[in-house]
Amino acid sequence: MSTAYDYDRQSAAEAWLAKPLKLLIDGRHVPSVSGRSFKSLNPATEQVIATVAEGGAEDVDRAVAAARRAFEGPWRTMRASERGQILLRWAQLLRDHAEEIVELESLDAGKPIAATLRQDFPAAIDTLTYYAGWADKISGDVVTTRDDALTYTVREPVGVVAAIVPWNFPLMIGMWKLAPALACGCTVVMKPAELTSLSALRIGELAIQAGLPAGVLNIVTGPGRVVGDALVNHPDVDKVTFTGSPGVGRGIMKGAAGNFKRVSLELGGKSANVIFNDADLDAAAKAAAAGIFFNAGQVCSAGSRVLVQEGVYDAVVERLADRAQSLRIGDTLDRGTSLGPVISEKQMRSILDYIDIGQKEGASLVTGGERVGGRGYFISPTVFAGVKHEMRISQEEIFGPVVSVIKFKDEADALRIANGTAYSLAAGVWSRDMGRVQRFAKRARAGTVWINTYGYTDVRLPWGGERDSGLGREHGTAALENFTEPKAVWMNLNV
Ligand code: NAD
């Protein structure tokens, strides 16, 4: 990829965006049954960048039927190693189109291109190649029971999967669902968030080019309340894998009850990043700033609460404010930009409301707190000090570049505050005392604990939380269990 963006040439991404974008059903690009479409905006400029087909319940029916045919037909019966090879060919095609995909994702989701290139894209490729490698390594066990029987298990794909994806990491989170589902032999109907449909449609095209049989991957774009709801309630969908808000997640569990679909949910977070007096303050503040300002705070595991021990409280607030002020806000296609816009006007208004609420609750606004410019949904990186644990800005997920810095006395106090929200996705702890960090890691109510670092994820490690943070785990071998079921086989040897 070149280092500077050339605004005069038409890029591959722009050329691709010029045509109306259709649904992907049964290996073909088709308009929606209704013929309706919607516009997709670049949140950095508020300009329309694409026209996308608006799917409805009938399109979902067609997509699910195609996925069922492909499941019963080529995908399930194909040699597992061949499935893996197709996924690897897909990964290579994605790499060949890296520049275009990264640009599409940055334009559509308002992500600084340097971050998309460094984080989202490589993580998506890593996920795909990791699970491609698993395709021919999923096996059962021979289980000893009785002398007159051969008893063993096999793992079978669950069937047709609905993958419902949010707008904060459309490509990466989309791949977190697609790669393990396809590697396990399932077929998929994917619904991207309506704000960010583009990268999904482009990688779907490349999947077909890589040799994925028709119907194995279907993509129905459109509103969550219509397309998402139709998938969740569809009698021929076997599993829903969802990432998004706790409210929608709750509705999905209810809808899935109709035919007892398997459900896995990755929901929200209000993660605590806990800094003790003896921590390396420069490293902790640097990681704490990245932990909340990366992707403009629109990260489920964002360290949106920084808990600081009394002795170093002021020093950490000062360092966080310095870091916030040093971020470069601007054009997402400029490699020097470190903070992009938030995803939509609605999201921007909601974040600004929370900033207002924080001030009214008595927290002190150290820096930021405003919209930046009149075009694009930019919010200045915001640091609140003097935040009390009970305040709404300490309890509720803001999903924007806003950090609440909370003072604590000792280990017990830190743990009480860290564990005192409805969420349990992740937590961080900073201290040179190895006993203390281990005690914290043991007792933190969190699916992931970072010690003297913050924010790393790897597809080989389980990911997820409980309560308002979700149900089940993605990644690693946990995802293989999500998309397969064990079958017990009992063979009588006395015949
Ligand atoms: P959202 O719940 O509004 O939307 C997520 C997806 O669900 C979108 O594709 C949307 O179209 C669809 N949807 C909306 N209504 C639906 C319905 N009634 N039935 C079925 N599908 C429906 O969430 P969002 O605003 O797109 O994303 C932000 C939220 O996602 C935050 O709360 C964040 O914490 C969470 N999130 C969690 C993780 C994680 O790994 N735990 C990762 C990213 C985002």
XYZ file of C-alpha atoms and ligand atoms in Angstrom:
539
model
C 0.000 0.000 0.000
C 1.321 3.492 -0.798
C 2.086 5.808 2.110
C 0.116 8.844 0.927
C -3.457 8.860 -0.277
C -3.843 10.012 -3.849
C -7.126 11.928 -4.045
C -6.940 12.452 -7.794
C -6.996 8.864 -8.901
C -10.064 6.663 -8.684
C -9.186 3.887 -6.302
C -10.379 0.288 -6.630
C -12.690 0.938 -3.682
C -14.271 3.966 -5.349
C -14.744 2.075 -8.611
C -16.451 -0.757 -6.739
C -18.688 1.668 -4.840
C -19.929 3.295 -8.021
C -22.301 0.410 -8.783
C -25.419 -0.353 -6.707
C -24.645 -3.050 -4.169
C -26.868 -6.127 -4.168
C -27.593 -8.985 -1.812
C -25.537 -12.167 -2.107
C -27.899 -15.150 -2.259
C -27.108 -18.613 -3.602
C -23.858 -17.421 -5.153
C -25.456 -14.600 -7.122
C -25.802 -10.855 -6.637
C -29.499 -10.084 -6.607
C -31.653 -7.046 -5.851
C -33.989 -7.292 -2.883
C -37.478 -8.674 -3.574
C -38.953 -5.269 -2.714
C -36.483 -3.502 -5.022
C -35.747 -1.054 -2.210
C -32.294 0.226 -1.337
C -30.694 2.496 1.252
C -27.752 4.886 1.335
C -24.538 4.295 3.207
C -22.705 7.373 4.544
C -19.083 8.091 5.313
C -19.293 9.242 8.951
C -16.220 11.458 8.513
C -17.834 13.554 5.762
C -21.551 12.718 5.986
C -21.427 12.061 2.240
C -23.268 9.178 0.606
C -20.709 6.616 -0.529
C -22.893 3.716 -1.651
C -26.389 2.523 -2.433
C -27.130 -0.833 -0.865
C -30.029 -3.251 -1.452
C -32.470 -3.254 1.443
C -33.361 -6.836 2.253
C -36.600 -7.995 3.841
C -38.180 -11.161 5.225
C -38.636 -12.722 1.757
C -34.953 -12.233 0.995
C -34.133 -13.927 4.281
C -36.355 -16.862 3.268
C -34.490 -17.200 -0.017
C -31.102 -16.919 1.676
C -31.950 -19.491 4.347
C -33.270 -21.903 1.701
C -30.038 -21.510 -0.291
C -27.973 -22.032 2.864
C -29.953 -25.194 3.698
C -29.427 -26.621 0.183
C -25.711 -25.880 0.346
C -25.481 -27.428 3.794
C -27.180 -30.660 2.759
C -25.283 -30.628 -0.529
C -21.725 -29.694 -1.345
C -20.423 -28.084 1.821
C -21.186 -30.788 4.314
C -20.170 -33.640 2.034
C -16.972 -32.061 0.750
C -13.692 -33.369 2.164
C -12.803 -31.274 5.182
C -9.335 -30.548 3.815
C -10.900 -29.156 0.643
C -13.059 -26.804 2.736
C -9.884 -25.616 4.426
C -8.195 -25.061 1.057
C -11.106 -22.920 -0.183
C -10.873 -20.786 2.963
C -7.121 -20.387 2.433
C -7.701 -19.330 -1.186
C -10.225 -16.793 0.107
C -7.618 -15.457 2.564
C -5.133 -15.045 -0.291
C -7.695 -13.158 -2.391
C -8.400 -10.858 0.552
C -4.661 -10.168 0.863
C -4.488 -9.477 -2.885
C -7.253 -6.876 -2.399
C -5.967 -5.526 0.913
C -5.749 -1.908 -0.172
C -9.293 -1.857 -1.507
C -10.832 -3.646 1.488
C -9.011 -1.491 4.027
C -10.119 1.653 2.232
C -13.746 0.489 2.046
C -13.762 -0.319 5.750
C -12.199 3.021 6.672
C -14.646 4.992 4.533
C -17.701 3.084 5.676
C -16.977 2.781 9.409
C -15.067 6.055 9.871
C -11.888 4.285 10.906
C -8.443 5.893 10.598
C -6.867 3.937 7.765
C -3.629 3.337 9.673
C -5.589 1.524 12.385
C -7.586 -0.550 9.889
C -4.351 -1.583 8.255
C -2.607 -2.354 11.537
C -5.490 -3.992 13.397
C -8.739 -4.893 11.646
C -7.441 -6.315 8.392
C -4.595 -8.488 9.750
C -6.891 -9.749 12.521
C -9.499 -10.786 9.933
C -6.877 -12.638 7.872
C -5.407 -14.284 10.972
C -8.874 -15.479 11.981
C -9.573 -16.924 8.548
C -6.264 -18.767 8.231
C -6.447 -20.020 11.827
C -9.869 -21.631 11.279
C -8.994 -22.808 7.754
C -6.319 -24.851 9.514
C -8.932 -26.321 11.850
C -11.248 -27.511 9.050
C -9.674 -30.991 8.800
C -8.766 -31.327 12.472
C -12.218 -31.447 14.033
C -12.715 -34.937 15.389
C -14.499 -37.050 17.984
C -13.276 -39.654 20.459
C -13.559 -43.352 20.962
C -15.080 -43.634 24.428
C -14.704 -46.921 26.301
C -18.035 -48.147 27.728
C -18.728 -51.916 27.446
C -16.979 -54.937 26.061
C -19.801 -55.727 23.635
C -19.865 -52.280 22.012
C -17.803 -49.821 20.061
C -18.820 -46.417 21.347
C -17.489 -43.184 19.911
C -18.366 -39.573 19.231
C -18.237 -37.474 16.069
C -18.620 -33.701 15.857
C -21.139 -32.574 13.274
C -21.827 -29.058 11.984
C -24.938 -27.478 13.529
C -26.407 -26.480 10.147
C -27.540 -23.052 8.961
C -26.064 -20.183 10.954
C -27.335 -16.592 11.141
C -24.418 -14.222 11.794
C -25.487 -10.756 12.953
C -22.648 -8.266 13.036
C -22.259 -4.743 14.550
C -20.774 -1.622 12.955
C -17.717 -1.065 15.126
C -15.513 -3.795 13.552
C -17.552 -5.007 10.572
C -14.743 -6.884 8.828
C -12.996 -8.325 11.877
C -16.071 -9.325 13.879
C -17.736 -10.591 10.690
C -14.757 -12.885 10.165
C -14.819 -13.975 13.818
C -18.179 -15.547 12.937
C -17.731 -16.620 9.318
C -14.385 -18.378 9.589
C -15.201 -20.872 12.373
C -18.747 -21.493 11.099
C -17.542 -22.301 7.570
C -14.551 -24.316 8.770
C -16.897 -26.479 10.841
C -19.022 -27.218 7.762
C -21.926 -24.893 8.533
C -23.472 -22.575 5.966
C -24.191 -18.949 6.812
C -26.601 -16.105 6.245
C -24.797 -12.985 7.371
C -26.441 -9.691 8.218
C -24.025 -6.778 8.513
C -25.062 -3.686 10.482
C -26.989 -1.360 8.172
C -24.457 1.408 8.834
C -21.560 -0.723 7.587
C -22.506 -3.234 4.896
C -19.696 -2.608 2.440
C -16.730 -4.749 3.472
C -19.023 -7.747 3.988
C -20.370 -7.478 0.448
C -16.896 -7.120 -1.022
C -15.402 -10.070 0.855
C -18.502 -12.087 -0.050
C -17.744 -11.525 -3.734
C -14.191 -12.682 -3.171
C -15.414 -15.800 -1.341
C -17.332 -16.841 -4.445
C -14.243 -16.157 -6.528
C -12.239 -18.359 -4.139
C -14.531 -21.286 -4.933
C -17.013 -21.230 -2.070
C -20.003 -23.165 -3.475
C -23.232 -21.233 -4.086
C -25.354 -20.825 -0.954
C -22.575 -21.524 1.543
C -22.272 -17.802 2.357
C -25.268 -15.528 1.815
C -25.347 -11.848 2.761
C -28.603 -10.004 3.362
C -28.141 -6.305 4.054
C -30.852 -4.184 5.622
C -32.326 -3.049 8.915
C -31.826 -5.127 12.040
C -35.472 -4.950 13.042
C -36.449 -6.520 9.709
C -33.616 -8.718 8.404
C -32.133 -9.555 11.809
C -35.518 -10.280 13.273
C -36.527 -12.511 10.336
C -33.330 -14.534 10.762
C -33.700 -14.891 14.503
C -37.288 -16.117 14.150
C -36.712 -18.299 11.097
C -37.670 -21.938 11.723
C -34.892 -23.261 9.469
C -32.004 -21.403 11.110
C -30.129 -23.635 13.569
C -27.912 -21.118 15.300
C -27.580 -17.379 15.805
C -24.215 -15.825 16.508
C -24.647 -12.181 17.444
C -22.469 -9.254 18.448
C -24.177 -6.052 19.458
C -26.069 -4.366 22.247
C -27.514 -6.129 25.298
C -31.045 -4.949 24.417
C -31.019 -6.598 21.001
C -29.248 -9.647 22.487
C -32.094 -10.146 24.948
C -34.638 -10.063 22.072
C -32.539 -12.599 20.157
C -32.647 -15.081 23.033
C -36.422 -14.763 23.136
C -36.827 -15.077 19.349
C -34.469 -18.055 19.201
C -36.652 -19.933 21.683
C -39.199 -20.604 18.887
C -37.247 -23.584 17.537
C -34.615 -23.737 20.315
C -31.838 -22.279 18.192
C -28.392 -22.317 19.680
C -27.370 -18.774 20.553
C -24.058 -17.114 21.284
C -23.982 -13.463 22.237
C -21.135 -10.963 22.487
C -22.592 -7.842 24.027
C -21.460 -4.726 25.811
C -18.831 -3.750 28.343
C -17.838 -1.172 30.934
C -14.384 -2.505 31.548
C -12.184 -1.334 34.418
C -8.516 -0.616 33.899
C -7.058 -0.554 37.415
C -3.829 1.337 38.182
C -2.137 0.840 41.570
C 0.338 3.272 43.189
C 3.321 1.091 42.285
C 2.480 0.767 38.563
C 4.670 2.011 35.724
C 2.582 5.156 35.298
C 3.795 6.152 31.854
C 3.084 2.712 30.416
C -0.241 2.473 32.242
C -1.469 5.894 31.125
C -0.379 5.267 27.535
C -2.257 1.951 27.417
C -5.250 3.387 29.274
C -5.543 6.187 26.686
C -5.272 3.715 23.812
C -7.728 1.467 25.645
C -10.456 4.087 25.488
C -9.623 6.228 22.451
C -8.884 3.432 19.946
C -11.716 3.277 17.381
C -13.146 6.423 19.040
C -14.089 4.339 22.077
C -16.469 2.173 20.040
C -14.978 -1.029 21.347
C -16.872 -3.514 23.495
C -13.787 -4.043 25.672
C -12.859 -0.338 25.836
C -11.295 0.564 29.181
C -13.994 3.150 29.763
C -13.403 3.194 33.535
C -9.864 3.911 34.671
C -9.593 3.139 38.384
C -6.598 4.856 39.998
C -5.213 4.441 43.521
C -5.215 7.627 45.621
C -1.433 8.189 45.618
C -1.114 8.490 41.835
C -4.589 9.742 40.912
C -3.621 13.269 39.855
C -0.544 12.066 37.984
C -2.621 9.600 35.927
C -5.373 12.136 35.167
C -2.733 14.570 33.925
C -1.080 11.953 31.708
C -4.445 10.817 30.288
C -5.393 14.404 29.465
C -2.034 14.954 27.723
C -2.530 11.817 25.680
C -6.097 12.842 24.772
C -4.931 16.251 23.605
C -2.159 14.780 21.477
C -4.483 12.663 19.313
C -4.837 13.770 15.700
C -8.456 14.054 14.654
C -9.291 14.240 10.970
C -9.480 12.690 7.532
C -9.717 8.936 8.010
C -7.749 8.274 4.814
C -4.787 10.304 6.103
C -2.200 7.935 7.591
C -1.409 10.438 10.359
C -4.960 10.482 11.751
C -5.307 8.709 15.077
C -8.924 9.514 15.999
C -11.817 9.203 13.568
C -15.486 10.092 13.906
C -18.094 8.044 15.708
C -20.367 6.021 13.475
C -23.514 8.146 13.131
C -25.296 11.302 14.132
C -27.473 9.286 16.514
C -24.420 7.820 18.217
C -22.776 11.260 18.400
C -25.880 12.744 20.059
C -26.016 9.897 22.549
C -22.344 10.389 23.514
C -22.780 14.173 23.854
C -25.809 13.498 26.074
C -23.658 11.316 28.326
C -21.045 14.081 28.519
C -23.816 16.407 29.659
C -25.061 13.842 32.181
C -21.528 13.438 33.590
C -21.227 17.169 34.200
C -24.676 17.341 35.768
C -23.792 14.413 38.041
C -20.832 16.445 39.325
C -17.883 14.812 37.547
C -15.207 17.244 36.429
C -14.543 17.566 32.719
C -10.749 17.696 32.384
C -10.513 17.824 28.610
C -12.675 17.328 25.508
C -16.420 17.070 25.746
C -17.395 18.655 22.440
C -18.223 17.977 18.864
C -15.296 18.861 16.600
C -16.165 20.745 13.389
C -19.576 20.984 11.766
C -19.208 18.135 9.309
C -18.587 14.525 10.253
C -19.389 12.986 13.605
C -16.204 13.856 15.463
C -16.057 14.152 19.248
C -12.984 15.428 21.073
C -11.352 12.794 23.320
C -12.904 13.338 26.720
C -11.532 12.754 30.209
C -13.767 12.964 33.289
C -12.102 13.066 36.733
C -13.778 12.914 40.134
C -16.153 10.222 38.872
C -18.043 8.293 41.546
C -18.806 4.618 41.081
C -22.577 5.171 41.274
C -22.710 7.811 38.520
C -24.320 6.882 35.228
C -21.105 7.621 33.306
C -19.448 4.958 35.469
C -22.211 2.372 35.093
C -23.550 2.698 31.542
C -21.800 1.928 28.287
C -21.197 5.202 26.419
C -19.460 3.623 23.397
C -17.516 6.771 22.535
C -14.167 8.462 23.312
C -15.086 9.237 26.926
C -13.179 7.929 29.949
C -14.304 8.062 33.589
C -11.396 8.216 36.040
C -12.370 6.854 39.456
C -10.309 6.997 42.679
C -9.876 3.931 44.910
C -8.209 3.259 48.280
C -6.965 -0.326 48.322
C -7.211 -3.700 46.634
C -10.632 -4.547 48.075
C -12.011 -1.178 47.015
C -10.608 -1.602 43.484
C -12.191 -5.031 43.136
C -15.542 -3.856 44.468
C -15.668 -1.018 41.916
C -14.246 -3.076 39.033
C -16.856 -5.809 39.540
C -19.708 -3.433 40.291
C -21.452 -3.045 36.929
C -23.841 -5.175 34.893
C -20.978 -6.104 32.548
C -18.122 -8.600 32.712
C -16.242 -8.559 29.422
C -12.698 -7.492 30.330
C -10.507 -5.830 32.954
C -6.928 -4.569 33.232
C -4.609 -4.296 36.234
C -1.319 -2.432 36.603
C 1.072 -3.093 39.476
C 4.603 -4.407 40.076
C 3.303 -6.616 42.910
C 2.811 -10.028 41.273
C 0.726 -11.383 44.135
C -1.652 -8.459 43.861
C -2.149 -8.714 40.090
C -2.766 -12.445 40.384
C -5.303 -11.938 43.182
C -7.036 -9.383 40.989
C -6.989 -11.677 37.929
C -8.569 -14.431 40.027
C -11.389 -12.333 41.418
C -12.142 -9.985 38.536
C -15.513 -10.686 36.999
C -14.279 -10.629 33.411
C -13.875 -12.936 30.423
C -10.391 -11.500 29.791
C -7.933 -9.954 32.268
C -4.911 -7.992 31.072
C -1.955 -7.649 33.448
C 0.368 -4.695 32.884
C -1.058 -4.242 29.405
C -4.484 -3.542 27.932
C -6.592 -4.437 24.929
C -4.770 -7.299 23.199
C -6.905 -10.009 21.641
C -5.896 -13.108 19.732
C -8.216 -15.481 17.937
C -6.521 -18.417 19.690
C -7.818 -17.241 23.086
C -11.467 -17.402 24.200
C -13.373 -14.121 24.039
C -16.642 -13.094 25.670
C -18.370 -12.366 28.947
C -21.439 -13.049 31.021
C -24.546 -11.118 32.076
C -24.869 -7.913 29.986
C -21.605 -8.823 28.245
C -23.047 -11.930 26.649
C -23.394 -15.656 26.567
C -20.753 -18.172 25.506
C -17.322 -17.587 24.036
C -15.988 -16.938 20.561
C -12.473 -17.704 19.279
C -10.124 -20.631 19.769
C -11.588 -24.068 20.249
C -14.637 -22.543 21.958
C -15.886 -21.412 18.536
C -15.529 -24.947 17.156
C -17.890 -26.118 19.872
C -20.299 -23.291 19.019
C -20.682 -24.515 15.445
C -20.666 -28.291 15.966
C -22.596 -30.777 18.091
C -21.218 -34.061 19.352
C -23.036 -37.206 18.264
C -22.665 -40.462 20.213
C -22.530 -43.661 18.152
C -23.116 -47.058 19.785
C -22.344 -50.149 17.739
C -23.247 -53.577 19.019
C -20.321 -55.928 18.473
C -22.301 -59.127 19.089
C -24.050 -59.494 15.756
P -27.028 -3.287 17.815
O -27.393 -4.298 18.816
O -27.929 -2.150 17.597
O -26.808 -3.941 16.373
C -26.019 -5.096 16.160
C -26.569 -5.834 14.980
O -27.861 -6.310 15.310
C -26.730 -4.997 13.731
O -26.436 -5.779 12.597
C -28.204 -4.658 13.749
O -28.715 -4.388 12.479
C -28.784 -5.919 14.319
N -30.111 -5.762 14.925
C -30.692 -4.635 15.394
N -31.936 -4.898 15.845
C -32.132 -6.226 15.669
C -33.225 -7.101 15.960
N -34.349 -6.672 16.504
N -33.075 -8.413 15.666
C -31.945 -8.877 15.145
N -30.891 -8.096 14.829
C -30.974 -6.779 15.092
O -25.589 -2.851 18.254
P -24.642 -1.823 17.529
O -25.136 -0.483 17.887
O -24.544 -2.171 16.099
O -23.243 -2.151 18.244
C -22.855 -1.601 19.440
C -23.005 -2.582 20.572
O -22.349 -3.810 20.287
C -22.396 -2.096 21.848
O -23.276 -2.275 22.931
C -21.147 -2.938 22.023
O -20.673 -3.073 23.309
C -21.526 -4.200 21.387
N -20.349 -4.913 20.897
C -19.912 -6.008 21.590
C -18.783 -6.713 21.167
C -18.273 -7.943 21.902
O -17.414 -8.651 21.392
N -18.761 -8.250 23.085
C -18.101 -6.286 20.029
C -18.583 -5.167 19.348
C -19.719 -4.495 19.791
